[in-house]
């Protein structure tokens, strides 16, 4: 007796993130190997449910009459299903061909059925999915993650088959269970038979070792910034047990070498060769097998100066459509490929010829694209596409994206790293105490002509506020001295456990709300990037530690609208005079300092009765809403850094989106 095909739903909550859900991509491969039907969705589950109901409705209408292109009428059907208004239904039915009069009552019955099914949430009584997986990421995505779990409960036939895993689920497992009643899976799926011990084939599959299913990424409209890349680990875990890091909990056993090469061969066959190599290792340099890792990277084609020519993506998509690998994904991918092709690759008569083929096979609008039409149109398009597609060679890069540990860097290791197309080299500078090892690693990188570096600067943990400044200053000075570029990325510490892990509000013992907000205000305009140029750095963060602290205590609007308050209104200098006057007064400063550091400037008369302090605090009551004049310099700066990120995939991959939680503030920094 053949095994029943299970319906498997993979969900990633709708938060903004850099990397695709690697765990779900492996689980997708696993379930396809078992012959199950797999669907991936990222975003609001209410929209997903509606999309499923709409699909069922269109299928039912096609069963009644398949001569009508119901996809072309999907806008009108959507409007009715969501509203249930009889006038919308009547308008829709009146527009149908009058020769269908006998079938119109049947159409009406089913349209009302599906509208009622959606609006009255009857789908909650009729779950469709045999198993639902939800991946989780950072703990501060608590609210959106819990909502996703709650929304998913009505989608699965048996809530025991609602599987929650990933970072948040592992770190806050008890809290997730208390909030949702679902017991999460903690850790990684690194042993055989962990999900389906009673299925013979599954008993021998180690999910963590499986190749990724890239096709699921085309099922969602969300675009991850990683581009064309292999995602993998050469090692797992970390040899360190840093108190601020979750890796010892998530990956407690250090694995010094993981076989990778064969997985890439499978990826190449199914999805085509990828341009870059993104390694997610948490401490690759700790491996005694690092020379073997570098050799394997080279054997994969990632040698210094390596070039990449993109394979024929349309050919790959059509091949997978013919195989029936993932129709939903490859229909969407084929449409995207063809849309980009006519918009960017062909002109004149060729463009007109391509457009005519699209029109003939109803490929102009996504709503009317079908598998059958794509396969038919491909016979006429394949030679044109191959001739005009982009075949320009591109550089290949390797990125140890989670950063390397400076404490393991030696001359020999840096020489090996220089033999692969590393870009950028990421070196962690988590705290002031490793500055000597960090400087040594940077100097060795420069010695071997690695001149583009990036680093993570942890702050708000046990560090002093001035130590963040000093680390950024070291990067600026090393960049100047060694003629290299070091881009710094301050990263705010969030606790791993407890209530404070559930949002981004934690304040370290040596930090305060005003200092944190000041760093965020400075960073907003540059999207969290600290470039190495001295003129920028000293204007943004101060020319010395004293000037840095002045900026931390400065009113937020004065930081955001630098040019306006410094040069045009002259208020920055007046604030500075009053600020230093009070700061130098030991009787007044403790009281004023305590108020400013709480960063709450409402009801000032309730906070102090001292007239001199009140006069200073008035500067802090000027809000962004009070500033009627926009600062043109901000617009130029923001445009510059937006362009830098858009044109540089690897800067985008360093951003944590910490400064995009709220609407970006227009920080102005004069050069």
XYZ file of C-alpha atoms in Angstrom:
671
model
C 0.000 0.000 0.000
C 1.457 3.358 -0.983
C 2.108 6.005 1.629
C -0.463 8.801 1.781
C 0.827 12.131 0.487
C 0.869 14.631 3.349
C 0.207 18.358 2.945
C 3.090 20.245 4.573
C 3.039 24.003 5.219
C 6.274 25.873 6.019
C 5.871 29.337 7.552
C 8.243 32.197 8.240
C 6.677 35.132 10.141
C 6.497 38.442 8.295
C 9.456 40.158 9.976
C 12.201 41.734 7.908
C 15.318 39.566 7.733
C 18.459 39.088 5.667
C 18.732 35.372 5.076
C 16.243 32.838 3.764
C 15.047 30.258 6.320
C 17.765 27.648 5.913
C 16.092 25.253 8.344
C 12.829 25.307 6.397
C 14.720 24.867 3.117
C 16.215 21.632 4.504
C 12.841 20.486 5.824
C 11.351 21.136 2.366
C 13.985 18.845 0.842
C 13.228 16.241 3.508
C 9.480 16.174 2.834
C 9.905 16.123 -0.943
C 12.181 13.099 -0.500
C 9.289 11.454 1.374
C 6.886 12.318 -1.456
C 4.905 14.935 0.490
C 3.322 18.089 -0.941
C 5.170 21.169 0.386
C 4.135 24.842 0.429
C 6.140 27.780 1.848
C 4.709 31.112 2.972
C 6.200 34.218 4.573
C 3.981 36.948 5.961
C 0.522 37.465 7.424
C -1.336 34.145 7.570
C -4.698 35.828 7.004
C -3.508 36.754 3.525
C -2.281 33.205 3.010
C -5.659 31.762 4.027
C -7.467 34.117 1.680
C -5.145 33.146 -1.174
C -5.912 29.483 -0.586
C -9.673 30.137 -0.541
C -9.434 32.224 -3.704
C -7.556 29.365 -5.413
C -10.234 26.856 -4.377
C -12.931 29.227 -5.628
C -11.269 29.648 -9.028
C -10.844 25.885 -9.328
C -14.529 25.304 -8.553
C -15.632 27.906 -11.115
C -13.352 26.280 -13.698
C -14.953 22.908 -12.977
C -18.336 24.424 -13.789
C -17.121 26.157 -16.947
C -13.533 25.871 -18.155
C -14.087 28.042 -21.250
C -13.939 31.196 -19.105
C -10.518 32.545 -18.086
C -11.389 33.001 -14.409
C -7.889 34.248 -13.628
C -8.600 37.342 -15.705
C -11.606 38.012 -13.509
C -9.765 37.429 -10.228
C -9.782 41.129 -9.224
C -13.591 41.210 -9.267
C -13.815 37.860 -7.482
C -11.403 39.040 -4.768
C -13.472 42.187 -4.215
C -16.628 40.137 -3.734
C -15.115 37.382 -1.568
C -13.663 39.935 0.860
C -16.729 42.175 1.036
C -19.651 39.821 0.479
C -21.614 42.784 -0.930
C -24.471 41.663 -3.151
C -24.034 44.675 -5.467
C -20.458 43.577 -6.255
C -21.683 40.058 -6.970
C -24.505 41.308 -9.196
C -22.135 43.584 -11.148
C -19.722 40.705 -11.623
C -22.399 38.253 -12.800
C -24.025 40.825 -15.083
C -20.732 41.249 -16.928
C -20.565 37.552 -17.820
C -21.573 36.397 -21.280
C -25.384 36.171 -21.407
C -25.078 32.797 -23.117
C -24.104 31.481 -19.693
C -27.485 32.346 -18.192
C -28.196 28.757 -17.180
C -24.921 28.504 -15.245
C -25.058 31.899 -13.515
C -27.139 30.639 -10.543
C -24.500 27.965 -9.960
C -21.717 30.539 -10.105
C -23.646 32.643 -7.604
C -24.079 29.737 -5.176
C -20.373 28.934 -5.124
C -19.208 32.549 -4.930
C -21.486 33.087 -1.936
C -20.221 29.853 -0.425
C -16.557 30.896 -0.606
C -17.280 34.441 0.591
C -19.183 33.069 3.580
C -16.440 30.482 4.175
C -13.857 33.297 4.378
C -15.793 36.052 6.158
C -17.214 33.745 8.843
C -13.849 31.987 9.329
C -15.325 28.560 8.572
C -11.871 27.467 7.433
C -10.987 27.219 11.138
C -13.380 24.255 11.349
C -11.847 22.603 8.301
C -8.009 22.560 8.562
C -6.217 21.402 5.417
C -2.640 20.779 6.528
C -1.237 17.552 7.940
C 1.780 19.318 9.403
C 2.776 22.968 9.822
C 6.290 24.197 10.601
C 7.038 27.718 11.878
C 10.608 28.940 11.984
C 11.605 31.614 14.495
C 14.435 34.120 14.494
C 15.479 36.817 16.970
C 13.831 36.878 20.391
C 12.836 40.520 19.934
C 10.445 39.370 17.199
C 8.369 37.857 20.012
C 5.041 39.551 19.284
C 4.891 38.800 15.565
C 6.118 35.233 16.153
C 3.502 34.454 18.803
C 0.764 35.917 16.585
C 1.918 33.693 13.720
C 1.789 30.609 15.956
C -1.711 31.466 17.160
C -2.916 32.117 13.600
C -1.435 28.802 12.442
C -3.310 26.692 14.979
C -6.456 26.643 12.872
C -4.548 25.484 9.779
C -3.294 22.123 11.050
C -5.481 19.063 11.506
C -3.778 18.016 14.736
C -2.022 20.629 16.878
C 0.577 18.023 17.811
C 1.708 18.457 14.216
C 2.349 22.193 14.654
C 6.157 22.288 14.843
C 7.941 25.389 16.171
C 11.734 25.648 15.918
C 14.612 28.041 15.409
C 16.395 30.635 17.528
C 13.539 32.185 19.515
C 11.895 28.797 20.039
C 15.127 27.352 21.435
C 16.025 30.272 23.694
C 12.514 30.980 25.011
C 11.038 27.488 24.820
C 9.245 27.625 28.173
C 7.838 31.057 27.432
C 6.549 29.926 24.016
C 4.875 26.903 25.588
C 3.302 29.018 28.341
C 2.009 31.550 25.805
C 0.767 29.185 23.085
C 0.467 25.717 24.605
C 2.817 24.391 21.896
C 6.041 22.700 23.004
C 8.795 23.994 20.684
C 11.622 21.945 19.276
C 14.935 23.081 20.765
C 18.242 22.949 18.902
C 18.939 21.477 15.476
C 17.710 18.403 13.569
C 21.077 16.662 13.493
C 20.081 13.044 14.157
C 18.255 10.547 11.907
C 14.540 9.980 12.295
C 13.859 12.989 14.527
C 10.583 14.028 12.865
C 9.091 10.781 11.565
C 10.562 7.818 13.479
C 7.832 5.518 12.184
C 8.480 6.131 8.477
C 11.122 3.731 7.176
C 12.789 6.148 4.751
C 12.834 8.967 7.316
C 14.693 6.843 9.862
C 17.908 7.266 7.888
C 17.621 10.963 6.997
C 19.537 13.603 8.957
C 17.692 16.807 8.069
C 20.556 19.123 9.034
C 22.781 17.380 6.468
C 20.349 17.714 3.541
C 20.805 20.175 0.651
C 18.607 23.263 0.598
C 15.416 23.506 -1.440
C 15.894 26.887 -3.160
C 12.596 26.596 -5.008
C 10.507 27.566 -1.976
C 11.992 31.093 -2.057
C 10.099 31.774 -5.279
C 6.780 30.996 -3.610
C 6.927 34.233 -1.605
C 6.920 37.853 -2.744
C 9.485 38.724 -0.062
C 12.955 39.195 -1.545
C 15.912 38.257 0.615
C 18.965 40.475 -0.059
C 21.365 37.556 -0.450
C 21.027 37.233 -4.209
C 22.572 34.247 -5.962
C 24.498 32.366 -3.282
C 25.233 29.010 -1.740
C 24.317 29.030 1.956
C 26.163 26.527 4.057
C 28.205 25.695 7.132
C 31.709 24.298 7.020
C 31.656 23.925 10.807
C 28.974 23.999 13.482
C 29.000 25.546 16.935
C 31.741 27.530 18.628
C 34.635 26.809 20.963
C 33.856 29.928 23.024
C 31.160 30.365 25.654
C 30.620 34.134 25.498
C 27.843 35.260 27.846
C 26.244 37.473 25.190
C 26.046 34.742 22.541
C 23.332 32.145 21.879
C 25.496 29.748 19.848
C 26.553 27.541 22.817
C 22.840 26.930 23.440
C 21.709 26.522 19.846
C 24.724 24.506 18.656
C 26.337 23.115 21.828
C 28.690 20.664 20.068
C 31.523 22.066 17.978
C 31.860 20.194 14.682
C 35.208 20.986 13.119
C 34.353 19.986 9.524
C 31.050 19.348 7.743
C 31.029 17.764 4.259
C 29.673 20.297 1.805
C 30.887 19.671 -1.725
C 28.307 17.029 -2.694
C 25.429 19.269 -1.580
C 26.575 21.913 -4.055
C 26.472 19.417 -6.911
C 22.804 18.723 -6.120
C 22.043 22.454 -5.930
C 23.772 23.057 -9.278
C 21.746 20.313 -10.943
C 18.364 21.468 -9.593
C 18.722 25.249 -9.349
C 21.824 26.170 -11.317
C 25.261 27.301 -10.252
C 25.251 30.125 -7.690
C 27.482 33.194 -7.776
C 28.673 33.605 -4.183
C 29.402 31.494 -1.126
C 27.869 32.601 2.167
C 29.235 30.649 5.085
C 27.165 30.834 8.241
C 29.806 29.333 10.555
C 29.941 30.822 14.018
C 33.673 30.230 14.505
C 35.274 28.714 11.436
C 38.817 29.729 12.405
C 38.672 27.554 15.516
C 38.654 24.430 13.364
C 41.927 22.469 13.240
C 40.751 21.464 9.759
C 40.672 25.040 8.478
C 43.289 24.250 5.757
C 40.959 21.502 4.455
C 38.036 23.935 4.521
C 39.955 26.464 2.419
C 40.981 23.728 -0.023
C 37.363 22.586 -0.397
C 36.239 26.190 -1.036
C 38.809 26.406 -3.838
C 37.662 23.096 -5.308
C 34.128 24.489 -5.440
C 35.430 27.167 -7.822
C 36.008 29.959 -5.329
C 39.611 30.876 -6.020
C 40.942 34.405 -6.037
C 39.824 36.181 -9.219
C 37.119 33.595 -9.986
C 34.366 34.664 -12.384
C 30.756 33.586 -12.649
C 28.444 33.542 -15.653
C 24.818 33.168 -14.677
C 23.230 30.004 -16.072
C 20.110 30.172 -18.209
C 17.527 30.756 -15.480
C 14.549 30.343 -17.806
C 15.860 26.959 -18.959
C 16.230 25.839 -15.327
C 12.735 27.033 -14.416
C 11.152 25.304 -17.423
C 13.044 22.076 -16.727
C 11.708 22.046 -13.172
C 8.196 22.803 -14.386
C 8.441 19.793 -16.693
C 9.591 17.658 -13.754
C 6.772 18.976 -11.566
C 9.262 19.909 -8.840
C 7.335 22.903 -7.466
C 4.841 24.327 -9.947
C 3.756 27.298 -7.803
C 7.358 28.432 -7.343
C 8.490 27.957 -10.920
C 5.426 29.579 -12.445
C 6.171 32.656 -10.352
C 9.896 32.458 -11.079
C 9.339 32.058 -14.832
C 7.046 35.078 -14.835
C 9.659 37.175 -12.969
C 12.409 36.084 -15.364
C 10.321 36.935 -18.425
C 9.217 40.263 -16.972
C 12.801 41.321 -16.282
C 13.873 40.074 -19.710
C 11.478 42.292 -21.658
C 12.055 45.286 -19.375
C 15.849 45.183 -19.306
C 17.349 42.916 -21.967
C 15.565 43.485 -25.280
C 14.606 46.562 -27.298
C 13.010 47.567 -30.584
C 11.794 44.860 -32.912
C 13.049 42.074 -30.660
C 11.115 43.504 -27.719
C 7.979 43.696 -29.858
C 8.410 40.086 -30.971
C 8.841 38.983 -27.341
C 5.818 41.012 -26.262
C 3.686 39.405 -28.988
C 4.657 35.931 -27.735
C 3.830 36.952 -24.160
C 0.484 38.295 -25.321
C -0.322 35.177 -27.339
C 0.294 32.901 -24.336
C -1.194 35.254 -21.714
C 2.125 35.863 -19.926
C 1.827 39.639 -19.547
C -0.060 39.537 -16.225
C 0.905 37.097 -13.495
C -2.753 36.313 -12.824
C -3.107 34.688 -16.250
C 0.180 32.759 -16.329
C -0.190 28.970 -16.315
C 2.217 26.066 -16.406
C 0.883 24.906 -19.761
C 1.232 28.333 -21.390
C 4.792 28.726 -20.088
C 5.802 25.380 -21.537
C 4.204 26.235 -24.882
C 5.660 29.735 -25.059
C 9.125 28.438 -24.194
C 9.368 26.741 -27.576
C 9.238 30.174 -29.213
C 11.158 32.057 -26.529
C 14.078 29.807 -25.632
C 16.410 30.789 -28.485
C 15.646 34.502 -28.117
C 16.187 34.317 -24.359
C 19.491 32.474 -24.701
C 20.757 34.994 -27.249
C 19.919 38.133 -25.262
C 20.147 37.043 -21.627
C 22.884 38.466 -19.427
C 26.077 36.459 -19.910
C 28.537 39.044 -18.574
C 31.149 37.535 -16.218
C 30.858 38.648 -12.584
C 33.227 38.360 -9.677
C 32.611 35.551 -7.208
C 32.938 36.207 -3.498
C 33.196 34.253 -0.279
C 31.715 35.730 2.884
C 32.213 34.328 6.385
C 29.078 36.206 7.251
C 28.907 35.618 10.987
C 32.396 37.051 11.451
C 35.781 35.558 12.252
C 37.471 35.344 15.640
C 40.579 37.549 15.775
C 41.989 35.464 18.621
C 42.564 32.554 16.234
C 44.180 34.593 13.473
C 47.780 33.765 12.577
C 49.954 34.722 9.642
C 49.384 31.269 8.135
C 45.591 31.467 8.509
C 45.407 34.945 6.963
C 47.547 33.795 4.039
C 45.075 30.948 3.411
C 42.101 33.337 3.599
C 43.780 35.599 1.034
C 43.799 32.719 -1.478
C 39.993 32.763 -1.794
C 37.894 35.738 -3.026
C 36.967 36.921 0.463
C 34.774 40.037 0.353
C 34.531 41.473 2.871
C 36.572 39.892 5.634
C 34.437 40.226 8.748
C 36.306 40.330 12.049
C 34.396 40.585 15.304
C 35.458 43.351 17.722
C 32.941 42.548 20.431
C 34.702 44.191 23.357
C 37.641 46.442 24.162
C 39.664 43.665 25.809
C 40.538 41.974 22.472
C 41.863 45.124 20.796
C 45.431 43.785 20.473
C 44.295 40.568 18.797
C 41.893 42.547 16.618
C 44.570 45.013 15.469
C 46.918 42.107 14.730
C 44.251 40.435 12.562
C 43.589 43.647 10.623
C 47.302 44.242 10.019
C 47.740 40.682 8.769
C 44.779 41.168 6.426
C 46.407 44.291 4.988
C 49.709 42.401 4.645
C 47.978 39.899 2.355
C 46.109 42.533 0.319
C 42.720 41.971 1.933
C 41.691 45.612 1.881
C 37.958 45.485 2.403
C 36.899 44.634 5.920
C 33.759 44.807 7.997
C 33.229 44.268 11.678
C 30.579 43.925 14.303
C 30.835 46.142 17.381
C 28.720 44.801 20.223
C 27.568 47.492 22.642
C 25.079 47.857 25.502
C 26.406 44.693 27.190
C 29.080 45.083 29.889
C 30.996 47.687 27.919
C 31.418 51.342 28.830
C 29.891 53.808 26.342
C 33.309 55.260 25.535
C 34.578 51.813 24.492
C 32.252 51.838 21.492
C 33.775 55.152 20.415
C 37.337 53.890 20.913
C 36.689 50.777 18.808
C 35.222 52.856 15.967
C 38.182 55.218 16.264
C 40.654 52.322 15.971
C 38.938 51.245 12.736
C 39.150 54.756 11.335
C 42.845 55.059 12.243
C 43.740 51.590 10.907
C 41.949 52.392 7.646
C 44.037 55.533 7.262
C 47.335 53.930 8.223
C 46.982 50.749 6.153
C 45.082 52.289 3.208
C 42.188 49.853 3.585
C 38.453 50.222 4.154
C 36.934 49.019 7.422
C 33.187 49.467 7.739
C 31.959 49.273 11.333
C 28.490 48.086 12.328
C 27.493 48.786 15.947
C 25.137 46.053 17.163
C 23.055 46.586 20.279
C 23.007 43.753 22.784
C 19.640 42.184 23.586
C 19.396 39.625 26.438
C 18.973 35.986 25.455
C 16.362 35.087 28.062
C 13.451 36.493 30.025
C 11.053 39.352 29.359
C 13.829 41.697 28.222
C 14.630 39.317 25.358
C 11.193 39.899 23.819
C 11.815 43.437 22.557
C 14.668 45.871 21.910
C 14.252 47.992 25.021
C 17.041 46.539 27.188
C 19.502 49.066 28.608
C 22.929 47.795 29.741
C 24.173 48.586 33.247
C 26.655 51.202 32.018
C 24.330 52.639 29.361
C 21.107 54.638 29.580
C 18.107 55.463 27.388
C 19.516 58.786 26.210
C 22.835 57.286 25.088
C 21.146 54.417 23.249
C 18.796 56.786 21.461
C 21.685 59.080 20.545
C 23.602 56.217 18.910
C 20.454 55.236 17.020
C 19.862 58.827 15.915
C 23.408 59.132 14.580
C 23.169 55.764 12.848
C 19.795 56.206 11.197
C 20.979 58.325 8.298
C 23.755 55.896 7.432
C 21.657 52.769 8.001
C 23.942 51.660 10.831
C 27.150 51.925 8.802
C 30.206 53.701 10.218
C 32.463 54.366 7.223
C 36.206 54.831 7.777
C 36.700 58.428 6.570
C 38.020 60.660 9.383
C 35.961 63.704 8.370
C 32.754 61.696 8.574
C 33.674 59.880 11.765
C 34.694 62.942 13.736
C 31.632 64.903 12.685
C 29.312 61.984 13.394
C 30.782 60.781 16.686
C 33.139 63.533 17.847
C 36.868 64.178 17.428
C 37.601 62.830 20.900
C 35.875 61.043 23.776
C 34.759 64.323 25.364
C 33.109 65.426 22.121
C 31.491 61.980 21.822
C 29.869 62.343 25.241
C 28.645 65.823 24.309
C 26.838 64.199 21.369
C 25.371 61.485 23.586
C 23.879 64.136 25.885
C 22.821 66.440 23.014
C 19.048 66.902 22.337
C 17.876 64.377 19.768
C 16.641 66.923 17.250
C 20.012 68.683 17.422
C 21.679 65.397 16.472
C 19.198 64.666 13.700
C 19.147 68.133 12.145
C 22.813 69.051 12.597
C 23.056 71.734 9.955
C 19.822 73.438 10.940
C 20.612 73.762 14.652
C 24.353 74.359 14.314
C 24.667 76.718 11.380
C 21.284 78.242 10.678
C 19.705 78.646 14.116
C 22.860 78.724 16.245
C 21.110 76.810 19.037
C 23.663 74.017 19.334
C 26.308 76.398 20.657
C 23.854 77.952 23.129
C 22.842 74.504 24.371
C 26.495 73.524 24.691
C 27.294 76.602 26.839
C 24.429 75.885 29.245
C 25.136 72.168 29.258
C 28.805 72.603 30.225
C 27.910 75.248 32.774
C 25.664 72.785 34.588
C 27.976 69.824 33.970
C 30.788 71.677 35.745
C 28.543 72.489 38.697
C 28.671 69.542 41.082
C 25.526 70.729 42.868
C 23.400 70.830 39.713
C 24.890 68.128 37.512
C 23.731 64.965 39.366
C 20.095 66.092 39.180
C 20.286 67.250 35.553
C 22.244 64.140 34.501
C 19.638 61.788 35.986
C 16.808 63.534 34.119
C 18.604 63.671 30.755
C 19.701 60.034 30.875
C 16.109 58.846 31.367
C 15.301 60.556 28.035
C 11.831 61.613 29.176
C 11.258 65.354 28.844
C 7.551 65.513 29.488
C 6.172 67.418 32.503
C 9.549 68.959 33.329
C 8.190 71.013 36.234
C 7.422 67.728 37.998
C 11.004 66.540 37.549
C 12.872 69.558 38.941
C 12.219 72.956 40.480
C 15.655 74.339 39.654
C 15.264 77.175 37.146
C 18.743 76.757 35.666
C 18.191 73.051 34.982
C 14.741 73.772 33.565
C 16.271 76.317 31.196
C 18.662 73.634 29.878
C 15.938 70.991 29.596
C 13.793 73.262 27.417
C 16.156 72.445 24.522
C 15.166 68.789 24.849
C 11.479 69.530 24.374
C 11.989 70.513 20.714
C 10.602 67.571 18.768
C 11.027 66.535 15.167
C 7.456 67.681 14.586
C 8.534 71.166 15.671
C 11.163 71.318 12.940
C 9.391 72.778 9.941
C 12.442 73.034 7.703
C 13.877 69.904 6.122
C 17.637 69.548 5.998
C 18.891 69.116 2.430
C 22.188 67.752 3.667
C 20.383 64.837 5.286
C 18.715 63.986 1.991
C 22.083 63.861 0.235
C 23.627 61.740 2.968
C 20.693 59.338 3.106
C 20.750 59.000 -0.673
C 24.466 58.240 -0.599
C 24.146 55.442 1.943
C 20.997 54.017 0.368
C 22.934 53.776 -2.890
C 25.900 52.208 -1.098
C 23.662 49.497 0.334
C 21.728 48.916 -2.893
C 24.941 48.522 -4.881
C 26.728 46.415 -2.282
C 25.062 43.139 -1.415
C 27.503 42.436 1.381
C 26.819 45.665 3.237
C 23.131 44.808 3.085
C 23.951 41.412 4.566
C 25.589 43.059 7.573
C 22.625 45.235 8.524
C 20.574 44.034 11.471
C 17.567 46.296 10.760
C 17.966 47.552 14.325
C 17.522 51.121 13.156
C 14.531 50.399 10.937
C 12.198 49.343 13.713
C 10.670 52.804 13.573
C 10.563 55.264 10.689
C 14.191 56.215 9.964
C 15.183 59.535 11.480
C 16.933 62.039 9.228
C 20.360 62.365 10.825
C 22.486 65.108 9.287
C 26.234 64.837 9.403
C 28.285 67.494 7.662
C 31.553 66.591 6.039
